[in-house]
mmCIF file of C-alpha atoms and ligand atoms in Angstrom:
data_model
loop_
_atom_site.group_PDB
_atom_site.id
_atom_site.type_symbol
_atom_site.label_atom_id
_atom_site.label_comp_id
_atom_site.label_asym_id
_atom_site.label_seq_id
_atom_site.Cartn_x
_atom_site.Cartn_y
_atom_site.Cartn_z
ATOM 1 C CA MET M 1290 135.350 128.093 -140.202
ATOM 2 C CA SER M 1291 135.788 125.927 -137.126
ATOM 3 C CA THR M 1292 137.767 122.761 -137.501
ATOM 4 C CA ASP M 1293 136.200 120.689 -134.716
ATOM 5 C CA THR M 1294 133.498 119.336 -137.017
ATOM 6 C CA ALA M 1295 135.695 119.234 -140.093
ATOM 7 C CA THR M 1296 135.546 115.438 -140.312
ATOM 8 C CA LYS M 1297 131.966 115.543 -141.557
ATOM 9 C CA THR M 1298 131.517 116.950 -145.055
ATOM 10 C CA PRO M 1299 128.929 119.692 -144.752
ATOM 11 C CA MET M 1300 125.944 119.605 -147.079
ATOM 12 C CA VAL M 1301 126.168 123.375 -147.405
ATOM 13 C CA LEU M 1302 129.051 125.578 -146.405
ATOM 14 C CA ALA M 1303 128.969 129.295 -147.079
ATOM 15 C CA ASP M 1304 132.048 131.356 -146.425
ATOM 16 C CA ASN M 1305 131.555 135.096 -146.818
ATOM 17 C CA VAL M 1306 129.082 134.675 -149.678
ATOM 18 C CA HIS M 1307 128.103 137.842 -151.487
ATOM 19 C CA LYS M 1308 125.507 138.334 -154.172
ATOM 20 C CA SER M 1309 124.740 141.510 -156.045
ATOM 21 C CA PHE M 1310 122.209 142.350 -158.704
ATOM 22 C CA GLY M 1311 123.831 145.252 -160.494
ATOM 23 C CA HIS M 1312 124.556 147.815 -157.819
ATOM 24 C CA LEU M 1313 122.213 146.211 -155.320
ATOM 25 C CA GLU M 1314 124.125 144.029 -152.884
ATOM 26 C CA VAL M 1315 121.649 141.503 -151.551
ATOM 27 C CA LEU M 1316 123.935 139.071 -149.720
ATOM 28 C CA LYS M 1317 126.676 140.844 -147.813
ATOM 29 C CA GLY M 1318 128.851 138.058 -146.499
ATOM 30 C CA ILE M 1319 126.870 134.990 -145.470
ATOM 31 C CA ASP M 1320 128.638 132.406 -143.324
ATOM 32 C CA LEU M 1321 126.802 129.250 -142.455
ATOM 33 C CA ARG M 1322 127.044 125.509 -142.402
ATOM 34 C CA VAL M 1323 124.432 122.795 -142.778
ATOM 35 C CA ASP M 1324 125.491 119.271 -141.870
ATOM 36 C CA PRO M 1325 123.977 116.108 -143.339
ATOM 37 C CA GLY M 1326 120.752 115.259 -141.521
ATOM 38 C CA GLU M 1327 120.396 118.769 -140.164
ATOM 39 C CA VAL M 1328 117.252 120.858 -140.401
ATOM 40 C CA MET M 1329 118.118 124.534 -140.585
ATOM 41 C CA CYS M 1330 115.359 127.113 -140.444
ATOM 42 C CA ILE M 1331 115.942 130.623 -141.748
ATOM 43 C CA LEU M 1332 113.913 133.539 -140.497
ATOM 44 C CA GLY M 1333 114.057 137.144 -141.515
ATOM 45 C CA PRO M 1334 112.145 140.113 -142.836
ATOM 46 C CA SER M 1335 111.042 140.350 -146.429
ATOM 47 C CA GLY M 1336 113.868 141.488 -148.688
ATOM 48 C CA SER M 1337 116.643 140.264 -146.402
ATOM 49 C CA GLY M 1338 118.029 137.865 -149.030
ATOM 50 C CA LYS M 1339 116.641 134.513 -147.850
ATOM 51 C CA SER M 1340 115.311 133.413 -151.232
ATOM 52 C CA THR M 1341 118.416 134.644 -152.991
ATOM 53 C CA PHE M 1342 120.561 132.541 -150.691
ATOM 54 C CA LEU M 1343 118.484 129.401 -151.356
ATOM 55 C CA ARG M 1344 118.681 130.141 -155.079
ATOM 56 C CA CYS M 1345 122.473 130.321 -154.858
ATOM 57 C CA ILE M 1346 122.568 126.899 -153.171
ATOM 58 C CA ASN M 1347 120.405 125.514 -155.955
ATOM 59 C CA HIS M 1348 122.399 127.140 -158.782
ATOM 60 C CA LEU M 1349 119.531 129.383 -159.815
ATOM 61 C CA GLU M 1350 121.832 132.312 -159.053
ATOM 62 C CA LYS M 1351 125.600 132.632 -159.142
ATOM 63 C CA ILE M 1352 127.367 134.131 -156.173
ATOM 64 C CA SER M 1353 129.311 137.346 -156.714
ATOM 65 C CA ALA M 1354 132.053 136.764 -154.163
ATOM 66 C CA GLY M 1355 133.063 134.388 -151.401
ATOM 67 C CA LYS M 1356 132.979 130.607 -151.386
ATOM 68 C CA LEU M 1357 130.054 128.251 -151.475
ATOM 69 C CA TRP M 1358 130.300 124.498 -151.193
ATOM 70 C CA VAL M 1359 127.361 122.194 -151.771
ATOM 71 C CA ASP M 1360 127.768 118.543 -150.851
ATOM 72 C CA GLY M 1361 131.504 118.924 -150.745
ATOM 73 C CA ALA M 1362 131.859 120.560 -154.163
ATOM 74 C CA LEU M 1363 133.056 124.124 -154.433
ATOM 75 C CA VAL M 1364 130.250 125.685 -156.416
ATOM 76 C CA GLY M 1365 131.463 129.201 -156.738
ATOM 77 C CA TYR M 1366 134.487 131.068 -155.594
ATOM 78 C CA GLN M 1367 135.382 134.555 -156.537
ATOM 79 C CA GLU M 1368 137.680 136.989 -154.920
ATOM 80 C CA ARG M 1369 136.491 140.541 -155.314
ATOM 81 C CA GLY M 1370 137.346 141.654 -158.804
ATOM 82 C CA GLY M 1371 139.228 138.424 -159.363
ATOM 83 C CA LYS M 1372 138.749 135.331 -161.442
ATOM 84 C CA LEU M 1373 135.568 133.371 -161.002
ATOM 85 C CA HIS M 1374 135.906 129.665 -160.338
ATOM 86 C CA GLU M 1375 132.809 127.659 -161.088
ATOM 87 C CA LEU M 1376 131.659 124.103 -161.363
ATOM 88 C CA SER M 1377 131.229 122.833 -164.892
ATOM 89 C CA GLU M 1378 127.716 122.895 -166.374
ATOM 90 C CA LYS M 1379 127.679 119.114 -166.120
ATOM 91 C CA ARG M 1380 128.476 119.112 -162.404
ATOM 92 C CA ILE M 1381 125.920 121.861 -161.832
ATOM 93 C CA ALA M 1382 123.253 119.816 -163.595
ATOM 94 C CA ALA M 1383 124.215 116.783 -161.507
ATOM 95 C CA GLN M 1384 123.984 118.772 -158.302
ATOM 96 C CA ARG M 1385 120.629 120.231 -159.230
ATOM 97 C CA ARG M 1386 119.262 116.717 -159.634
ATOM 98 C CA ASP M 1387 120.256 116.059 -156.022
ATOM 99 C CA ILE M 1388 118.588 119.141 -154.592
ATOM 100 C CA GLY M 1389 114.832 119.362 -154.183
ATOM 101 C CA MET M 1390 113.180 122.737 -153.943
ATOM 102 C CA VAL M 1391 109.707 123.624 -152.778
ATOM 103 C CA PHE M 1392 108.434 127.148 -153.335
ATOM 104 C CA GLN M 1393 105.713 129.252 -151.850
ATOM 105 C CA ARG M 1394 103.747 128.733 -155.061
ATOM 106 C CA PHE M 1395 103.427 125.080 -155.860
ATOM 107 C CA ASN M 1396 104.374 125.294 -159.557
ATOM 108 C CA LEU M 1397 102.748 121.999 -160.501
ATOM 109 C CA PHE M 1398 102.134 121.298 -164.173
ATOM 110 C CA PRO M 1399 98.437 122.213 -164.465
ATOM 111 C CA HIS M 1400 97.699 119.943 -167.413
ATOM 112 C CA LYS M 1401 99.216 116.846 -165.824
ATOM 113 C CA THR M 1402 97.672 114.606 -163.222
ATOM 114 C CA VAL M 1403 99.188 114.373 -159.767
ATOM 115 C CA LEU M 1404 100.880 111.096 -160.675
ATOM 116 C CA ALA M 1405 102.219 112.519 -163.959
ATOM 117 C CA ASN M 1406 103.602 115.519 -162.078
ATOM 118 C CA VAL M 1407 105.488 113.271 -159.700
ATOM 119 C CA ILE M 1408 107.000 110.961 -162.341
ATOM 120 C CA GLU M 1409 107.915 113.744 -164.799
ATOM 121 C CA ALA M 1410 111.443 114.495 -163.598
ATOM 122 C CA PRO M 1411 112.529 110.933 -162.732
ATOM 123 C CA VAL M 1412 111.447 109.762 -166.192
ATOM 124 C CA GLN M 1413 112.577 112.789 -168.237
ATOM 125 C CA VAL M 1414 115.722 113.764 -166.352
ATOM 126 C CA LYS M 1415 116.875 110.535 -164.742
ATOM 127 C CA ARG M 1416 115.519 108.231 -167.452
ATOM 128 C CA GLU M 1417 113.871 105.998 -164.898
ATOM 129 C CA LYS M 1418 111.521 103.363 -166.229
ATOM 130 C CA LYS M 1419 107.932 104.606 -166.203
ATOM 131 C CA SER M 1420 106.660 101.561 -164.342
ATOM 132 C CA GLU M 1421 109.251 101.976 -161.610
ATOM 133 C CA ALA M 1422 108.741 105.739 -161.385
ATOM 134 C CA ARG M 1423 104.998 105.156 -161.037
ATOM 135 C CA GLU M 1424 105.510 102.616 -158.303
ATOM 136 C CA ARG M 1425 107.705 104.987 -156.376
ATOM 137 C CA ALA M 1426 105.341 107.918 -156.974
ATOM 138 C CA ARG M 1427 102.547 105.877 -155.404
ATOM 139 C CA THR M 1428 104.686 105.270 -152.338
ATOM 140 C CA LEU M 1429 105.586 108.963 -152.094
ATOM 141 C CA LEU M 1430 102.004 110.108 -152.562
ATOM 142 C CA ASP M 1431 100.979 107.682 -149.866
ATOM 143 C CA ARG M 1432 103.612 109.180 -147.622
ATOM 144 C CA VAL M 1433 102.203 112.687 -148.082
ATOM 145 C CA GLY M 1434 98.666 111.372 -147.597
ATOM 146 C CA LEU M 1435 97.491 111.738 -151.184
ATOM 147 C CA ALA M 1436 97.407 108.204 -152.552
ATOM 148 C CA ASP M 1437 93.747 108.720 -153.440
ATOM 149 C CA LYS M 1438 94.443 111.867 -155.506
ATOM 150 C CA MET M 1439 96.857 110.345 -158.026
ATOM 151 C CA ASP M 1440 94.559 110.781 -160.996
ATOM 152 C CA ASN M 1441 93.353 114.252 -160.089
ATOM 153 C CA TYR M 1442 94.574 117.481 -161.645
ATOM 154 C CA PRO M 1443 96.201 120.193 -159.508
ATOM 155 C CA SER M 1444 93.197 122.519 -159.902
ATOM 156 C CA GLN M 1445 91.064 119.888 -158.190
ATOM 157 C CA LEU M 1446 93.208 119.993 -155.060
ATOM 158 C CA SER M 1447 93.431 122.404 -152.149
ATOM 159 C CA GLY M 1448 96.548 124.518 -151.729
ATOM 160 C CA GLY M 1449 97.773 122.269 -148.944
ATOM 161 C CA GLN M 1450 97.281 119.188 -151.092
ATOM 162 C CA GLN M 1451 99.071 120.829 -154.022
ATOM 163 C CA GLN M 1452 101.988 121.703 -151.806
ATOM 164 C CA ARG M 1453 102.158 118.103 -150.573
ATOM 165 C CA VAL M 1454 102.253 116.955 -154.206
ATOM 166 C CA ALA M 1455 105.068 119.441 -154.805
ATOM 167 C CA ILE M 1456 106.988 117.860 -151.925
ATOM 168 C CA ALA M 1457 106.375 114.348 -153.293
ATOM 169 C CA ARG M 1458 107.511 115.536 -156.713
ATOM 170 C CA ALA M 1459 110.757 116.880 -155.271
ATOM 171 C CA LEU M 1460 111.312 113.656 -153.309
ATOM 172 C CA ALA M 1461 110.860 111.583 -156.461
ATOM 173 C CA MET M 1462 114.341 112.700 -157.513
ATOM 174 C CA ARG M 1463 115.795 111.184 -154.316
ATOM 175 C CA PRO M 1464 117.377 114.470 -153.243
ATOM 176 C CA LYS M 1465 120.211 114.706 -150.759
ATOM 177 C CA LEU M 1466 119.040 118.154 -149.754
ATOM 178 C CA MET M 1467 115.623 119.763 -149.657
ATOM 179 C CA LEU M 1468 115.193 123.525 -149.811
ATOM 180 C CA PHE M 1469 111.882 125.032 -148.765
ATOM 181 C CA ASP M 1470 111.141 128.680 -149.491
ATOM 182 C CA GLU M 1471 108.199 129.769 -147.333
ATOM 183 C CA PRO M 1472 106.297 126.614 -148.243
ATOM 184 C CA THR M 1473 103.228 127.515 -146.200
ATOM 185 C CA SER M 1474 103.074 131.273 -146.730
ATOM 186 C CA ALA M 1475 100.543 131.106 -149.560
ATOM 187 C CA LEU M 1476 98.237 128.713 -147.736
ATOM 188 C CA ASP M 1477 95.061 129.364 -145.844
ATOM 189 C CA PRO M 1478 95.830 128.994 -142.123
ATOM 190 C CA GLU M 1479 93.876 125.763 -141.748
ATOM 191 C CA LEU M 1480 96.031 124.087 -144.427
ATOM 192 C CA VAL M 1481 99.412 124.986 -142.976
ATOM 193 C CA GLY M 1482 99.513 122.132 -140.475
ATOM 194 C CA GLU M 1483 99.177 119.320 -143.009
ATOM 195 C CA VAL M 1484 102.196 120.606 -144.956
ATOM 196 C CA LEU M 1485 104.283 121.127 -141.831
ATOM 197 C CA ASP M 1486 103.382 117.577 -140.736
ATOM 198 C CA VAL M 1487 104.817 116.188 -143.965
ATOM 199 C CA MET M 1488 107.971 118.255 -143.468
ATOM 200 C CA ARG M 1489 108.261 117.082 -139.879
ATOM 201 C CA GLY M 1490 108.078 113.481 -141.110
ATOM 202 C CA LEU M 1491 110.847 114.140 -143.604
ATOM 203 C CA ALA M 1492 113.012 115.635 -140.885
ATOM 204 C CA GLN M 1493 112.407 112.577 -138.704
ATOM 205 C CA ASP M 1494 113.525 110.382 -141.583
ATOM 206 C CA GLY M 1495 116.845 112.219 -141.575
ATOM 207 C CA MET M 1496 116.451 114.460 -144.627
ATOM 208 C CA THR M 1497 118.807 117.426 -144.731
ATOM 209 C CA MET M 1498 116.625 120.507 -145.006
ATOM 210 C CA VAL M 1499 116.965 124.265 -145.232
ATOM 211 C CA VAL M 1500 113.612 125.853 -144.531
ATOM 212 C CA VAL M 1501 112.817 129.534 -144.916
ATOM 213 C CA THR M 1502 109.740 129.960 -142.787
ATOM 214 C CA HIS M 1503 107.959 132.246 -140.401
ATOM 215 C CA GLU M 1504 106.460 129.281 -138.583
ATOM 216 C CA ILE M 1505 108.231 129.738 -135.273
ATOM 217 C CA GLY M 1506 106.630 126.660 -133.726
ATOM 218 C CA PHE M 1507 107.963 124.489 -136.524
ATOM 219 C CA ALA M 1508 111.414 126.058 -136.238
ATOM 220 C CA ARG M 1509 111.470 125.415 -132.517
ATOM 221 C CA GLU M 1510 110.203 121.831 -132.630
ATOM 222 C CA VAL M 1511 111.772 120.535 -135.819
ATOM 223 C CA GLY M 1512 114.778 122.738 -136.476
ATOM 224 C CA ASP M 1513 118.242 121.770 -135.314
ATOM 225 C CA SER M 1514 119.400 125.300 -135.951
ATOM 226 C CA LEU M 1515 117.832 128.652 -136.547
ATOM 227 C CA VAL M 1516 119.331 131.494 -138.521
ATOM 228 C CA PHE M 1517 118.022 135.023 -138.391
ATOM 229 C CA MET M 1518 118.905 137.004 -141.504
ATOM 230 C CA ASP M 1519 118.447 140.717 -142.013
ATOM 231 C CA ASP M 1520 119.700 142.994 -144.748
ATOM 232 C CA GLY M 1521 121.895 140.357 -146.384
ATOM 233 C CA VAL M 1522 123.726 139.133 -143.303
ATOM 234 C CA VAL M 1523 123.283 136.427 -140.692
ATOM 235 C CA VAL M 1524 122.487 138.480 -137.622
ATOM 236 C CA GLU M 1525 122.183 135.574 -135.262
ATOM 237 C CA ALA M 1526 122.258 131.779 -135.408
ATOM 238 C CA GLY M 1527 122.040 128.956 -132.934
ATOM 239 C CA PRO M 1528 119.790 126.303 -131.436
ATOM 240 C CA PRO M 1529 116.195 127.402 -132.163
ATOM 241 C CA ARG M 1530 115.214 127.543 -128.501
ATOM 242 C CA ASP M 1531 118.095 129.858 -127.683
ATOM 243 C CA VAL M 1532 117.487 132.209 -130.582
ATOM 244 C CA ILE M 1533 113.729 132.314 -129.965
ATOM 245 C CA ASN M 1534 113.766 132.494 -126.166
ATOM 246 C CA SER M 1535 116.748 134.748 -125.702
ATOM 247 C CA PRO M 1536 117.636 136.626 -128.873
ATOM 248 C CA GLN M 1537 120.879 138.527 -128.491
ATOM 249 C CA HIS M 1538 120.409 141.230 -131.074
ATOM 250 C CA ALA M 1539 117.942 144.082 -131.159
ATOM 251 C CA ARG M 1540 116.984 143.270 -134.753
ATOM 252 C CA THR M 1541 116.188 139.662 -133.864
ATOM 253 C CA LYS M 1542 114.159 140.766 -130.851
ATOM 254 C CA ALA M 1543 112.193 143.265 -132.909
ATOM 255 C CA PHE M 1544 111.438 140.688 -135.611
ATOM 256 C CA LEU M 1545 110.432 137.953 -133.168
ATOM 257 C CA SER M 1546 108.152 140.297 -131.272
ATOM 258 C CA LYS M 1547 106.236 140.761 -134.530
ATOM 259 C CA VAL M 1548 105.886 137.117 -135.507
ATOM 260 C CA LEU M 1549 105.441 135.468 -132.106
HETATM 261 P P1 ADP I 2066 113.661 137.507 -149.110
HETATM 262 O O1 ADP I 2066 113.472 136.153 -149.676
HETATM 263 O O2 ADP I 2066 114.380 137.518 -147.802
HETATM 264 O O3 ADP I 2066 112.370 138.268 -149.023
HETATM 265 P P2 ADP I 2066 114.999 138.075 -151.609
HETATM 266 O O4 ADP I 2066 116.194 137.206 -151.633
HETATM 267 O O5 ADP I 2066 113.824 137.626 -152.395
HETATM 268 O O6 ADP I 2066 114.592 138.348 -150.096
HETATM 269 O O7 ADP I 2066 115.355 139.526 -152.115
HETATM 270 C C1 ADP I 2066 116.358 140.301 -151.528
HETATM 271 C C2 ADP I 2066 116.546 141.558 -152.364
HETATM 272 O O8 ADP I 2066 117.075 141.217 -153.633
HETATM 273 C C3 ADP I 2066 115.263 142.328 -152.631
HETATM 274 O O9 ADP I 2066 115.546 143.693 -152.549
HETATM 275 C C4 ADP I 2066 114.927 141.941 -154.045
HETATM 276 O O10 ADP I 2066 114.193 142.946 -154.677
HETATM 277 C C5 ADP I 2066 116.296 141.753 -154.668
HETATM 278 N N1 ADP I 2066 116.317 140.811 -155.788
HETATM 279 C C6 ADP I 2066 116.042 139.492 -155.713
HETATM 280 N N2 ADP I 2066 116.184 138.914 -156.916
HETATM 281 C C7 ADP I 2066 116.570 139.880 -157.771
HETATM 282 C C8 ADP I 2066 116.879 139.926 -159.171
HETATM 283 N N3 ADP I 2066 116.837 138.814 -159.938
HETATM 284 N N4 ADP I 2066 117.229 141.106 -159.699
HETATM 285 C C9 ADP I 2066 117.292 142.220 -158.944
HETATM 286 N N5 ADP I 2066 117.008 142.263 -157.629
HETATM 287 C C10 ADP I 2066 116.651 141.108 -157.044
HETATM 288 MG MG1 MG I 2067 111.770 135.134 -150.189
#
C-alpha cells in the first residue's frame, strides 16, 4: 500500500483479499482503497466476484485470506492456513449499522408502507423514537422524490420508486458508507435515470459510495475512481475517464466494447 495518502483513514482498504467457497476461489487477491467521500464504481463481467467483494465489506461473507479494513477497523485477517483474526460479533454488528446496502432487487417489506419500511431499522435496531424516525423518514423520502408515496405499499410503486425507497431506507441508518450492487439492473430502461439521479445527489453530498454498475455514463460522470474486475482480480483501476477512454488491458477493452 502506498504511504503518501496514509494520513487519511480509508473507508475501505483491501490488501490481497481472497475468498473461496469450498474449492471455488472467487476473490484471488483484491487490492483496493476507498477514501472517505470517494465514489468508486466497479465494473466487470458476471461471475467476476463483484457482489462477493461487496458482501465481504458488509460482513455478509468472511474473507478467506488477506486483510480487509473497514472504517479503520481490521475486519478480517488470515494468513493462508494460519489463524483467523476477526472483529468481535459486537463490533461487526456496529459496523453493519454504519453501512447501507442497496441490491438489484429492492427487498422492501411488502406488508409495510413506504414510511414503515424506512423507519423499521432506526426504530428496531437503533431504538430511535418513532416520532423522530418518522420525521427523518419524511425528509429522506422528500429527498428521493417520494414524499407523496409515504402511505403506499411497495406493490403500488414502480421499480424505480421502490429502489428509491430502498435508498431512503438505507440512509435512515445514517450510514458512513453506501454499497450499491447493480442498483438499476432490474429496472426498465426508462426508470434507470431517476435512481441514478438520487445516487448522483448522494455523491454530491459527500457520501462515500462503492457502486457495482454497468452504467458507464454514471461511472464517468459521478465516479472518482473506476475498478475493472475480472475472474476475482482487479484488472485495472484509475480515474474513470482514463479507464474508459484508454483501457490498458485486453480484458478491459473487450468488456468495454460490449457495454459502451
Ligand atoms: P458477480 O457479482 O461479479 O457477478 P459474484 O460475486 O456474485 O459475481 O460470484 C462470483 C462467483 O462466486 C460465481 O461463480 C458464483 O457462482 C460464486 N458464488 C457466489 N456466492 C457463492 C456462494 N455463497 N457459494 C458458492 N459459490 C458462490
Ligand atoms: Mg453480482
